Amino acid sequence: MGTPGESVRLSLPQRDPGGALGGDAGVILAAAGCDRTEPAQRPRALYIHTPFCVHKCHYCDFYSFVDTRDQQVAFVDRLIAELRALAAHAGTLESIFVGGGTPSLLRIDLWQRLLGEINGLFDLSMIRQPWIAEHDDPWREVTRGEFTVECNPESASPELMAVLRAGGVNRVSIGAQSFVDAHLKTLERWHNPENVAKAVEAARRAGIARQSIDLIFAIPGQTLEEWDADLRIALGLGLTHLSCYALTFEPNTAMTARLRAGTVRACDEELEAEMFRHTLATIRSAGMERYEVSNFALPGHESRHNIAYWVQKPWLAAGPSASGHVHEPRGSATTPMGTYRFKNVPRLGTYLESDPARGFSPVIDVESPDALRFIRERVMMGLRLQHGLEIAELLNDLELMSPPSRKRLQVVAERARDRGHLEMTPARWALTDAGFLLCDAITAEMIAGVRV
C-alpha cells in the first residue's frame, strides 16, 4: 500500500552487518534465548511484510514495488518456510500485523493458504477470543488478541474480507490518505475515494468489526477546510480507529525529489500546527481519544500491535525488510535489560534465494544489546503515548548505569514541565496537548542527555 500505515518502522543503524550476529534471524533469536525461555516469555507479537504494490506512491519509503514478474506464489512459499522456523520461538500471540506494500493485493487462494499455515503454526487462542471492548484497559496485559491486515480501497473486495475473517483476522487498516482527488494525485495515490467506504462496509459485512483508516494532512496545497472535510468524512464512516499523519518528506522518495526540484512546496509550519490542533479537537468531539501522537481510537479499540511496539515488547518479523525486536533475558534486578534489533534483508530476490530449509531470513542492520540505547528508545517511544512514559524503573536503571544521565534527564523533564509541556508524577511522565506539538524536540533533548 505504501502508506505511513500503522506498522511502526524503527531506524536500525548498521551495527553488525554479517558479523557474529549476522547470517539469519535464527542466530539472533538463539542468542536472545527465545527458543529456551518459557513460552510465556517468548515474543507474543508478529509482523509480516508483503512487498507488492500496484503503484509506488511518491511519499512512501517502505520496501515495496510493482511486481511485474508474478512472484506472489514464490513469495508465499518462502514466507511460509520462514513462519515455520519462527513458530518455535513464539509464545501465545497477542497480535499479528500484516503490512506492506499492499497485503490485499495477494491472490485470495494464496491468502487462504497463508492463513491456514498461520493458524496451524501459532497459538492464536487469544486472537480467537470474541472481541469485547467495554471496560478494557489496553495498557494492562491484554486478554484478547488482534489480527490486522492493511488493505488498499481498490483491492479490499467482499471476497477477500470473507477469507480474511475466516482465517482469524479481526481488524483491517485501510489506506485512504485523502478524499480529495487532487491531493491523492499529489501523493500519487491511485484509488477512488468512494471505495474507502465500500471497503469499510465489506469488512463489516464479513464480520470484521474493527476498522481503521489512515489519513494524511499537510499535503502541498491542502487547506484547513479541506482537511476538516476529510476528517468529517472519515468520522462519518463509524470507525473504531483513525490514524492521522502529517506528510513527511522522507529521504530517497519521489516526493522529496519533487520538493527539491521545486515542483511541490511543503505546507506552511503554522498551518500544519493548526491542522494538528484541529485534528485533536475534531476527533475528540466524535468520541475518540488520542492515545499516540498520530493515532486515535474509541475506548478499548487502540491498536494492540502498535502499543506493543511503543512499550517495547518483543516481536517477531517475517518477510523481506521486516524488522524484529527480541529481549535478552534480564539477569537480575540490578542488570538493565538489553535487546536485539534486526531487519530482514530488504530485497525480494535475496529473500527468495535464501535457504528455505533453514527457514529464517537473512538479516542486516543487527543491533546487539545496549542498555543505554534501550533506555533512549524507551524515552523516545514512551513520550509519543498519551499514557506517557513509565518512569520509575527507567530512572532506577539509569541510576545503576549512569547517574549523570539520570540527573540530566530529570532536569530536561522539569524544564518541559515548567513550560507546560509535560506532566510529571512519580510513576509517569506524559506530554500535554501543547507538548505533543513539540514532541520531537522534547524527545531529542531528553535522549541527548542519556549517555555514558
Coordinates of N, CA and C in Angstrom, one line a residue, residues 190-302:
W190 N -3.3 5.9 -6.2 CA -4.2 5.5 -7.3 C -5.4 4.8 -6.7
H191 N -6.4 5.5 -6.2 CA -7.6 4.8 -5.8 C -8.7 5.8 -5.9
N192 N -10.0 5.3 -6.0 CA -11.2 6.2 -6.0 C -11.6 6.4 -4.6
P193 N -11.7 7.7 -4.1 CA -12.0 7.9 -2.7 C -13.3 7.3 -2.3
E194 N -14.3 7.1 -3.2 CA -15.5 6.5 -2.9 C -15.4 5.0 -2.5
N195 N -14.3 4.4 -2.8 CA -14.1 3.0 -2.5 C -13.7 2.8 -1.1
V196 N -13.3 3.8 -0.4 CA -12.9 3.7 1.1 C -14.1 3.2 1.9
A197 N -15.3 3.9 1.7 CA -16.5 3.5 2.4 C -16.9 2.1 2.0
K198 N -16.7 1.7 0.7 CA -17.1 0.4 0.3 C -16.2 -0.7 1.0
A199 N -14.9 -0.4 1.2 CA -14.0 -1.3 1.8 C -14.4 -1.5 3.3
V200 N -14.8 -0.4 4.0 CA -15.2 -0.4 5.3 C -16.4 -1.3 5.5
E201 N -17.4 -1.1 4.6 CA -18.6 -1.8 4.6 C -18.4 -3.3 4.3
A202 N -17.5 -3.6 3.4 CA -17.2 -5.0 3.1 C -16.6 -5.7 4.3
A203 N -15.7 -5.0 5.0 CA -15.2 -5.6 6.3 C -16.3 -5.9 7.3
R204 N -17.2 -5.0 7.5 CA -18.3 -5.2 8.4 C -19.1 -6.3 8.0
R205 N -19.5 -6.4 6.8 CA -20.4 -7.5 6.3 C -19.7 -8.8 6.5
A206 N -18.4 -8.9 6.4 CA -17.7 -10.1 6.6 C -17.5 -10.5 8.1
G207 N -17.9 -9.5 9.0 CA -17.7 -9.8 10.4 C -16.5 -9.3 11.0
I208 N -15.7 -8.5 10.3 CA -14.5 -7.8 10.8 C -15.0 -6.5 11.5
A209 N -15.2 -6.5 12.8 CA -15.9 -5.4 13.4 C -15.0 -4.2 13.7
R210 N -13.7 -4.4 13.6 CA -12.8 -3.2 13.9 C -12.1 -2.8 12.6
Q211 N -12.4 -1.5 12.3 CA -11.8 -0.9 11.1 C -11.1 0.4 11.4
S212 N -9.9 0.6 10.8 CA -9.2 1.8 10.9 C -8.9 2.3 9.5
I213 N -8.7 3.6 9.4 CA -8.2 4.2 8.1 C -7.1 5.2 8.4
D214 N -6.2 5.3 7.5 CA -5.1 6.3 7.5 C -5.5 7.5 6.7
L215 N -5.2 8.7 7.3 CA -5.3 10.0 6.6 C -4.0 10.7 6.7
I216 N -3.7 11.6 5.7 CA -2.5 12.4 5.7 C -2.9 13.8 5.6
F217 N -2.3 14.7 6.4 CA -2.5 16.1 6.3 C -1.2 16.8 6.0
A218 N -1.3 18.1 5.8 CA -0.2 19.0 5.4 C 0.3 18.5 4.0
I219 N -0.6 18.1 3.2 CA -0.3 17.8 1.8 C -0.1 19.2 1.1
P220 N 0.9 19.3 0.2 CA 1.1 20.5 -0.5 C -0.2 21.0 -1.2
G221 N -0.6 22.2 -0.9 CA -1.8 22.8 -1.5 C -3.1 22.5 -0.7
Q222 N -3.0 21.7 0.3 CA -4.2 21.4 1.1 C -4.5 22.6 2.1
T223 N -5.8 22.9 2.2 CA -6.3 23.9 3.1 C -6.8 23.3 4.4
L224 N -7.0 24.1 5.4 CA -7.6 23.6 6.6 C -9.0 23.2 6.4
E225 N -9.7 23.8 5.6 CA -11.1 23.5 5.3 C -11.2 22.1 4.6
E226 N -10.2 21.8 3.7 CA -10.2 20.5 3.1 C -9.8 19.4 4.1
W227 N -8.9 19.7 4.9 CA -8.5 18.7 6.0 C -9.7 18.5 6.9
D228 N -10.5 19.5 7.3 CA -11.6 19.3 8.1 C -12.7 18.4 7.4
A229 N -12.8 18.6 6.1 CA -13.8 17.8 5.3 C -13.3 16.3 5.3
D230 N -12.0 16.1 5.2 CA -11.5 14.7 5.2 C -11.8 14.1 6.5
L231 N -11.5 14.8 7.6 CA -11.8 14.3 8.9 C -13.2 13.9 9.1
R232 N -14.1 14.8 8.7 CA -15.6 14.5 8.9 C -16.1 13.4 8.1
I233 N -15.6 13.2 6.9 CA -16.0 12.1 6.1 C -15.5 10.8 6.7
A234 N -14.3 10.8 7.2 CA -13.8 9.6 7.9 C -14.6 9.3 9.1
L235 N -14.8 10.3 9.9 CA -15.6 10.0 11.2 C -17.0 9.6 10.9
G236 N -17.6 10.0 9.7 CA -18.9 9.6 9.4 C -19.0 8.1 9.0
L237 N -17.8 7.5 8.8 CA -17.9 6.0 8.5 C -18.1 5.1 9.7
G238 N -18.1 5.7 10.9 CA -18.3 4.9 12.1 C -17.1 4.0 12.4
L239 N -15.9 4.5 12.3 CA -14.7 3.7 12.5 C -14.5 3.5 14.0
T240 N -13.6 2.5 14.3 CA -13.2 2.3 15.7 C -11.8 2.9 15.9
H241 N -11.1 3.3 14.8 CA -9.7 3.8 14.9 C -9.4 4.7 13.7
L242 N -8.6 5.7 14.0 CA -8.2 6.6 12.9 C -6.8 7.0 13.1
S243 N -6.0 6.9 12.1 CA -4.6 7.4 12.1 C -4.5 8.6 11.2
C244 N -3.9 9.7 11.8 CA -3.7 11.0 11.0 C -2.3 11.4 11.1
Y245 N -1.6 11.3 9.9 CA -0.2 11.6 9.9 C 0.1 12.8 9.1
A246 N 1.0 13.7 9.6 CA 1.5 14.8 8.8 C 2.4 14.3 7.8
L247 N 2.3 14.8 6.6 CA 3.1 14.3 5.5 C 4.6 14.6 5.8
T248 N 5.4 13.5 5.7 CA 6.8 13.6 5.9 C 7.6 13.4 4.6
F249 N 8.5 14.3 4.4 CA 9.3 14.2 3.2 C 10.5 13.3 3.5
E250 N 10.4 12.0 3.3 CA 11.4 11.0 3.6 C 12.5 11.1 2.6
P251 N 13.7 10.8 3.0 CA 14.9 10.7 2.0 C 14.6 9.6 1.0
N252 N 15.1 9.8 -0.2 CA 15.1 8.8 -1.2 C 13.6 8.5 -1.7
T253 N 12.7 9.4 -1.6 CA 11.4 9.2 -2.1 C 11.2 10.2 -3.3
A254 N 10.2 9.9 -4.1 CA 9.9 10.8 -5.3 C 9.4 12.1 -4.8
M255 N 8.6 12.1 -3.7 CA 8.1 13.3 -3.1 C 9.2 14.3 -2.7
T256 N 10.2 13.8 -2.1 CA 11.3 14.6 -1.7 C 12.1 15.1 -2.9
A257 N 12.2 14.3 -3.9 CA 12.8 14.8 -5.1 C 12.0 15.9 -5.8
R258 N 10.7 15.8 -5.7 CA 9.9 16.9 -6.2 C 10.0 18.2 -5.4
L259 N 10.1 18.0 -4.1 CA 10.4 19.2 -3.2 C 11.6 19.9 -3.6
R260 N 12.7 19.1 -3.8 CA 14.0 19.7 -4.1 C 14.0 20.4 -5.5
A261 N 13.2 19.8 -6.4 CA 13.1 20.4 -7.7 C 12.2 21.6 -7.8
G262 N 11.4 21.8 -6.7 CA 10.5 23.0 -6.7 C 9.2 22.8 -7.3
T263 N 8.8 21.5 -7.6 CA 7.5 21.2 -8.2 C 6.4 21.1 -7.2
V264 N 6.8 20.9 -5.9 CA 5.8 21.0 -4.8 C 6.4 21.8 -3.7
R265 N 5.6 22.4 -2.9 CA 6.1 23.2 -1.7 C 5.5 22.6 -0.5
A266 N 6.4 22.5 0.5 CA 5.9 21.9 1.8 C 4.9 22.9 2.4
C267 N 4.0 22.3 3.2 CA 2.9 23.1 3.9 C 3.6 24.0 4.9
D268 N 3.0 25.2 5.0 CA 3.5 26.2 6.0 C 3.4 25.6 7.4
E269 N 4.5 25.8 8.2 CA 4.5 25.2 9.5 C 3.4 25.6 10.4
E270 N 3.0 26.8 10.4 CA 1.9 27.2 11.2 C 0.6 26.6 10.8
L271 N 0.4 26.5 9.5 CA -0.8 25.8 9.0 C -0.8 24.3 9.4
E272 N 0.3 23.7 9.3 CA 0.4 22.3 9.8 C 0.1 22.2 11.3
A273 N 0.6 23.1 12.1 CA 0.3 23.1 13.5 C -1.2 23.3 13.8
E274 N -1.8 24.1 13.0 CA -3.2 24.4 13.1 C -4.0 23.1 12.7
M275 N -3.6 22.4 11.7 CA -4.2 21.2 11.3 C -4.1 20.2 12.4
F276 N -2.9 20.1 13.1 CA -2.7 19.2 14.2 C -3.7 19.5 15.3
R277 N -3.8 20.7 15.7 CA -4.7 21.1 16.8 C -6.1 20.8 16.4
H278 N -6.5 21.1 15.1 CA -7.9 20.9 14.7 C -8.2 19.4 14.7
T279 N -7.2 18.6 14.3 CA -7.4 17.1 14.3 C -7.8 16.7 15.7
L280 N -7.1 17.1 16.7 CA -7.4 16.7 18.1 C -8.8 17.1 18.5
A281 N -9.1 18.3 18.3 CA -10.4 18.8 18.7 C -11.6 18.1 18.0
T282 N -11.4 17.9 16.7 CA -12.5 17.3 15.9 C -12.7 15.9 16.3
I283 N -11.6 15.1 16.4 CA -11.8 13.7 16.7 C -12.3 13.5 18.1
R284 N -11.8 14.3 19.0 CA -12.3 14.1 20.4 C -13.8 14.4 20.5
S285 N -14.2 15.4 19.7 CA -15.7 15.7 19.7 C -16.5 14.5 19.2
A286 N -15.9 13.6 18.4 CA -16.6 12.4 17.9 C -16.5 11.2 18.8
G287 N -15.9 11.4 20.0 CA -15.9 10.3 21.0 C -14.6 9.5 21.0
M288 N -13.7 9.8 20.1 CA -12.4 9.1 20.1 C -11.4 9.9 20.9
E289 N -10.3 9.2 21.3 CA -9.3 9.9 22.1 C -7.9 9.6 21.5
R290 N -7.0 10.5 21.5 CA -5.7 10.3 21.1 C -5.0 9.4 22.1
Y291 N -4.4 8.3 21.6 CA -3.6 7.5 22.5 C -2.1 7.5 22.1
E292 N -1.8 8.1 21.0 CA -0.4 8.2 20.5 C -0.4 9.5 19.6
V293 N 0.7 10.1 19.3 CA 0.8 11.3 18.6 C -0.2 11.4 17.4
S294 N -0.2 10.3 16.6 CA -1.0 10.3 15.4 C -2.1 9.4 15.3
N295 N -2.4 8.7 16.4 CA -3.4 7.7 16.4 C -4.5 7.9 17.5
F296 N -5.8 7.6 17.0 CA -7.0 7.9 17.8 C -7.9 6.7 17.8
A297 N -8.6 6.5 18.8 CA -9.5 5.3 18.9 C -10.6 5.5 19.8
L298 N -11.7 4.7 19.6 CA -12.7 4.6 20.6 C -12.2 3.9 21.8
P299 N -12.7 4.1 23.0 CA -12.1 3.4 24.2 C -12.1 1.9 24.0
G300 N -10.9 1.3 24.2 CA -10.8 -0.1 24.1 C -10.4 -0.6 22.7
H301 N -10.3 0.3 21.7 CA -10.0 -0.1 20.4 C -8.7 0.4 19.9
E302 N -7.8 0.8 20.8 CA -6.4 1.2 20.5 C -5.7 0.0 19.8

